[in-house]
N, CA, C and O atoms as a Tinker XYZ file with bonds, in Angstrom:
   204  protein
     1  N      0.842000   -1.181000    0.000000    73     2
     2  CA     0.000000    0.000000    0.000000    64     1     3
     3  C      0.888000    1.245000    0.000000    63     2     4     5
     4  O      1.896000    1.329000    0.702000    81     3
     5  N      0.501000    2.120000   -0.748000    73     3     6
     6  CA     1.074000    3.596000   -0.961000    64     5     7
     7  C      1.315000    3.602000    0.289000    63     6     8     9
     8  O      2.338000    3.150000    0.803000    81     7
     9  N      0.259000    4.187000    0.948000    73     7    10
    10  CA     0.691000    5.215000    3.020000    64     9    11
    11  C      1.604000    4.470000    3.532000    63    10    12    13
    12  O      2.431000    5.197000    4.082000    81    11
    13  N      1.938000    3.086000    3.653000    73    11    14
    14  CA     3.335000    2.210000    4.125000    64    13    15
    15  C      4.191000    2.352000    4.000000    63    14    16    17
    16  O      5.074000    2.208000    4.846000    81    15
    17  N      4.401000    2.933000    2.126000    73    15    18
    18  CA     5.942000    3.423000    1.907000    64    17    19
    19  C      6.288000    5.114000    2.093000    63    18    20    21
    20  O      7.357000    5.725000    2.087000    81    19
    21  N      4.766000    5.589000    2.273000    73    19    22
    22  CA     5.091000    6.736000    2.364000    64    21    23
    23  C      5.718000    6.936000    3.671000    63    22    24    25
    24  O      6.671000    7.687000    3.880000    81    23
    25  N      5.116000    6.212000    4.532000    73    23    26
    26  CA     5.152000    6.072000    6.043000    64    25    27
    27  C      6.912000    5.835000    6.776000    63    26    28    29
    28  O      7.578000    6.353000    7.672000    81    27
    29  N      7.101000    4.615000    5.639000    73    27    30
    30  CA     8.405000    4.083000    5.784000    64    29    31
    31  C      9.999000    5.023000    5.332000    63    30    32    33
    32  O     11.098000    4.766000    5.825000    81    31
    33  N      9.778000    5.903000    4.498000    73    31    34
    34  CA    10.850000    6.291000    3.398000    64    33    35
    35  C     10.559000    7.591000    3.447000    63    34    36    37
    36  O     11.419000    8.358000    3.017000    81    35
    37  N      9.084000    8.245000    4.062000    73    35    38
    38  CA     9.368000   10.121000    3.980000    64    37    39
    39  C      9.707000   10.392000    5.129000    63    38    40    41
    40  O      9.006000    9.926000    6.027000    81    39
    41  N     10.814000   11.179000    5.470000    73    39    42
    42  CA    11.449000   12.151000    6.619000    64    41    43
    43  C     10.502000   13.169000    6.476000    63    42    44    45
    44  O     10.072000   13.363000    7.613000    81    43
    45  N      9.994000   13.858000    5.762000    73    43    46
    46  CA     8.400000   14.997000    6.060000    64    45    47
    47  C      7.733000   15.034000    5.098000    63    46    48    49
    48  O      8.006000   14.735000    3.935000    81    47
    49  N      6.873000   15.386000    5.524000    73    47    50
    50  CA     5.703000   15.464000    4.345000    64    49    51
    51  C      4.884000   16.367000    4.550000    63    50    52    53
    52  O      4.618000   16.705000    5.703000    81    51
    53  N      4.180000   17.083000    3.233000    73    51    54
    54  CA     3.715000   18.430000    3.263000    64    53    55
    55  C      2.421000   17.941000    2.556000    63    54    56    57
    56  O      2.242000   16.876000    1.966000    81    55
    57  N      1.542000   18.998000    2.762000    73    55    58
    58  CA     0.321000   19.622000    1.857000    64    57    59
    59  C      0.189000   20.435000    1.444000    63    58    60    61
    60  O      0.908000   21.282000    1.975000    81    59
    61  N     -0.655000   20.993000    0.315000    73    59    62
    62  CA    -0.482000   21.959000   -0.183000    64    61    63
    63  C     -2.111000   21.767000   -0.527000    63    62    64    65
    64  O     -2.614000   20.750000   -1.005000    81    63
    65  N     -2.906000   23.180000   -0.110000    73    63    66
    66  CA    -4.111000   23.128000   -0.214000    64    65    67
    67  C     -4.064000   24.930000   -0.713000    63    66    68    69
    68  O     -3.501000   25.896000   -0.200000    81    67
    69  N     -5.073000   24.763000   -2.126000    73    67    70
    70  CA    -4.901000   26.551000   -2.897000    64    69    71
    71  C     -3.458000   27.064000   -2.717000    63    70    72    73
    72  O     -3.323000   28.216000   -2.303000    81    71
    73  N     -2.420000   26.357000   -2.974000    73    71    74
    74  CA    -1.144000   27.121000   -3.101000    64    73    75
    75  C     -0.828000   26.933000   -1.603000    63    74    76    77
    76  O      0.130000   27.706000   -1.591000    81    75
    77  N     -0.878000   26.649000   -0.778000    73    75    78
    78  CA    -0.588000   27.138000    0.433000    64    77    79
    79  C      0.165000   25.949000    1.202000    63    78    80    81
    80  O      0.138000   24.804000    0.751000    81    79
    81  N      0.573000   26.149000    1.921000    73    79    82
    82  CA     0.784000   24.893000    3.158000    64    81    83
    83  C     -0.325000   24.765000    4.169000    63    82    84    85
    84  O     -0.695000   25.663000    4.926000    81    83
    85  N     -0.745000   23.706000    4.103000    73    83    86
    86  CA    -1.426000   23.435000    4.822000    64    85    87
    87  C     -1.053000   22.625000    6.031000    63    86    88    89
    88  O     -1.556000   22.787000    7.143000    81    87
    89  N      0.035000   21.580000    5.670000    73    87    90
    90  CA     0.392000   20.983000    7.028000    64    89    91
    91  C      1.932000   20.590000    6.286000    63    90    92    93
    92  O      1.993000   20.186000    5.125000    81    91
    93  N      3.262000   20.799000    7.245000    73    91    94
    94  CA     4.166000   20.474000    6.811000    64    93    95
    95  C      4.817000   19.662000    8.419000    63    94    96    97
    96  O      4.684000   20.171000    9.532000    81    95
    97  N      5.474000   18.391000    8.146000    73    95    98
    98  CA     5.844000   17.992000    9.395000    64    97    99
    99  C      6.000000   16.309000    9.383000    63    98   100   101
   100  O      5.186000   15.561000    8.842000    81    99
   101  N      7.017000   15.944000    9.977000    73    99   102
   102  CA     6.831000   14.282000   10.247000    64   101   103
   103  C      5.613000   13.571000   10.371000    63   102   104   105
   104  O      4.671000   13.932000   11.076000    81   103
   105  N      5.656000   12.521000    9.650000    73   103   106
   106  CA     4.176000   11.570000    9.796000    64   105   107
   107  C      3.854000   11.108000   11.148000    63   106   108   109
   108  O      2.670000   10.904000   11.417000    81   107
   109  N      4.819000   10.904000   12.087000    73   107   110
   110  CA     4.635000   11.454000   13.695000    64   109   111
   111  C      3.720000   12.661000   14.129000    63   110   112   113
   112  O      2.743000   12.459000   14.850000    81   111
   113  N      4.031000   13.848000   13.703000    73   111   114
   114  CA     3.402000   14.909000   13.973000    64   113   115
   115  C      2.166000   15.124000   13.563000    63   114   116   117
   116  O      1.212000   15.208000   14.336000    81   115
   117  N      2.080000   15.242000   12.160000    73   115   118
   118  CA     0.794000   14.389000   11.565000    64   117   119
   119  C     -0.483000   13.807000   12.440000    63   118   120   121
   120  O     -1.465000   14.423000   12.855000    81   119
   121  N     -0.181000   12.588000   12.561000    73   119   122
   122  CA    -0.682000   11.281000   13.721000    64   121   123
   123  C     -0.777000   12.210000   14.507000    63   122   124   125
   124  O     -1.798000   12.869000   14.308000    81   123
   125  N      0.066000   12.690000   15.622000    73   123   126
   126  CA    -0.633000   13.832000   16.684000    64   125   127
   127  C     -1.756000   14.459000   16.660000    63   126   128   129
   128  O     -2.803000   14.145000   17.226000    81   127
   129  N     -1.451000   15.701000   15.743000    73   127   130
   130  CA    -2.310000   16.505000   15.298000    64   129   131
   131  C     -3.698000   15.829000   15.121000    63   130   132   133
   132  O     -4.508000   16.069000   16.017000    81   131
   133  N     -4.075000   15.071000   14.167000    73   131   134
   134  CA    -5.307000   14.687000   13.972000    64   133   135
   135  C     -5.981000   13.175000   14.604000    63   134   136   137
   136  O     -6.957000   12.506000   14.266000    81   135
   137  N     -4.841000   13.006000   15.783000    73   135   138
   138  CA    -5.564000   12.297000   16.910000    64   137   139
   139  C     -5.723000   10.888000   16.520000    63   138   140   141
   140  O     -6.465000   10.081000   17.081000    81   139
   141  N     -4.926000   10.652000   15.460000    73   139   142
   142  CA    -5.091000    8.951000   14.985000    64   141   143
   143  C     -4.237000    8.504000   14.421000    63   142   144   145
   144  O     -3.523000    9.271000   13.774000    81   143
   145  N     -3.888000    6.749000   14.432000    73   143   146
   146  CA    -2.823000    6.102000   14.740000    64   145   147
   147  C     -1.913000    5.672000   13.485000    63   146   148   149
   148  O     -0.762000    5.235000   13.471000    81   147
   149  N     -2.778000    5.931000   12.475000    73   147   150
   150  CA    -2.753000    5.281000   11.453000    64   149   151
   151  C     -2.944000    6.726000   10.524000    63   150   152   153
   152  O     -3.882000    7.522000   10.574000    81   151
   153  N     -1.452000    6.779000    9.480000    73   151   154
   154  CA    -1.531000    8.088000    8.231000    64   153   155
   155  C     -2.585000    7.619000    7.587000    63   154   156   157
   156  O     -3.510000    8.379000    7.875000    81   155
   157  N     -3.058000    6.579000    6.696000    73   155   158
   158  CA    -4.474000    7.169000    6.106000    64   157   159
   159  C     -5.680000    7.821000    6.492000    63   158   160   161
   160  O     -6.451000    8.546000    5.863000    81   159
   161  N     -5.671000    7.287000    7.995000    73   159   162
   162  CA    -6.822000    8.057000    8.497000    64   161   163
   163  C     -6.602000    9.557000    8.677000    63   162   164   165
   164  O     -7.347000   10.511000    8.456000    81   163
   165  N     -5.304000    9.476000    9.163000    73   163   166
   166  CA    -4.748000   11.066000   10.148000    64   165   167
   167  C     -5.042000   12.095000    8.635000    63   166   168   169
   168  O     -5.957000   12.905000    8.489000    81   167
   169  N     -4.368000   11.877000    8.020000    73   167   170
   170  CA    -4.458000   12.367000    6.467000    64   169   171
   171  C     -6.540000   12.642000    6.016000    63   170   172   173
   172  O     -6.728000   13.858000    5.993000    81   171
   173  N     -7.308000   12.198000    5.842000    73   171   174
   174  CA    -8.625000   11.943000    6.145000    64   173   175
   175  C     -9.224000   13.219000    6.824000    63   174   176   177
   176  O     -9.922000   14.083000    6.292000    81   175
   177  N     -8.632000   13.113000    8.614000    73   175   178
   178  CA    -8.603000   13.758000    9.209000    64   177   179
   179  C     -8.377000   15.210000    9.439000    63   178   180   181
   180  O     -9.031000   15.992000   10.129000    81   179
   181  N     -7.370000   15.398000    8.754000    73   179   182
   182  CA    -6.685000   16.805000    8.483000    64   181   183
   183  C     -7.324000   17.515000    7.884000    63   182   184   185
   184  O     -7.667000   18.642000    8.240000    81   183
   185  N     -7.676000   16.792000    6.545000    73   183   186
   186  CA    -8.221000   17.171000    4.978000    64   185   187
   187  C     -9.811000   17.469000    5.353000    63   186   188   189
   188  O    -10.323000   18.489000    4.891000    81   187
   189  N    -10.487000   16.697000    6.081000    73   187   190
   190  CA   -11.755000   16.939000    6.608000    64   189   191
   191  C    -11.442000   18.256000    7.668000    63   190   192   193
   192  O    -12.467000   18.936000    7.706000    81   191
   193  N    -10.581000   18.729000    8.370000    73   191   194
   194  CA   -11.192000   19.938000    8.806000    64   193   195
   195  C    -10.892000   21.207000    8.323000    63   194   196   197
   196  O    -10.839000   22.254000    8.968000    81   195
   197  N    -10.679000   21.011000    7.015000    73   195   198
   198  CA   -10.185000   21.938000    6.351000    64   197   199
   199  C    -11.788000   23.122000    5.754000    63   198   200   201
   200  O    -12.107000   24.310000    5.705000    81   199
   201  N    -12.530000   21.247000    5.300000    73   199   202
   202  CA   -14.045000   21.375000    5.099000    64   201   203
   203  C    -15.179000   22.188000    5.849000    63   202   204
   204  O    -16.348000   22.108000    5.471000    81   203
């Protein structure tokens, strides 16, 4: 699955929502932030409170 290797092999990872940053930071930090254990969800998560 994609999020495994992303999980495994990115040192940070960013978003970019209308040009912007939206979240830049370890997939650790990530997981913090949106309170769940697992990057597909946390990712989910993020993107939904953007909504």
């Amino acid at each position: 699955h994609i999020m495994d290797f992303v999980e495994t092999m990115a040192d940070e990872i960013v978003f970019l929502l209308e040009g912007d940053i939206y979240f830049r930071g370890t997939v650790d930090e990530l997981k913090k932030k949106s309170d769940r254990n697992d990057l597909e969800h946390a990712i989910a998560t993020l993107l939904s409170e953007k909504e």
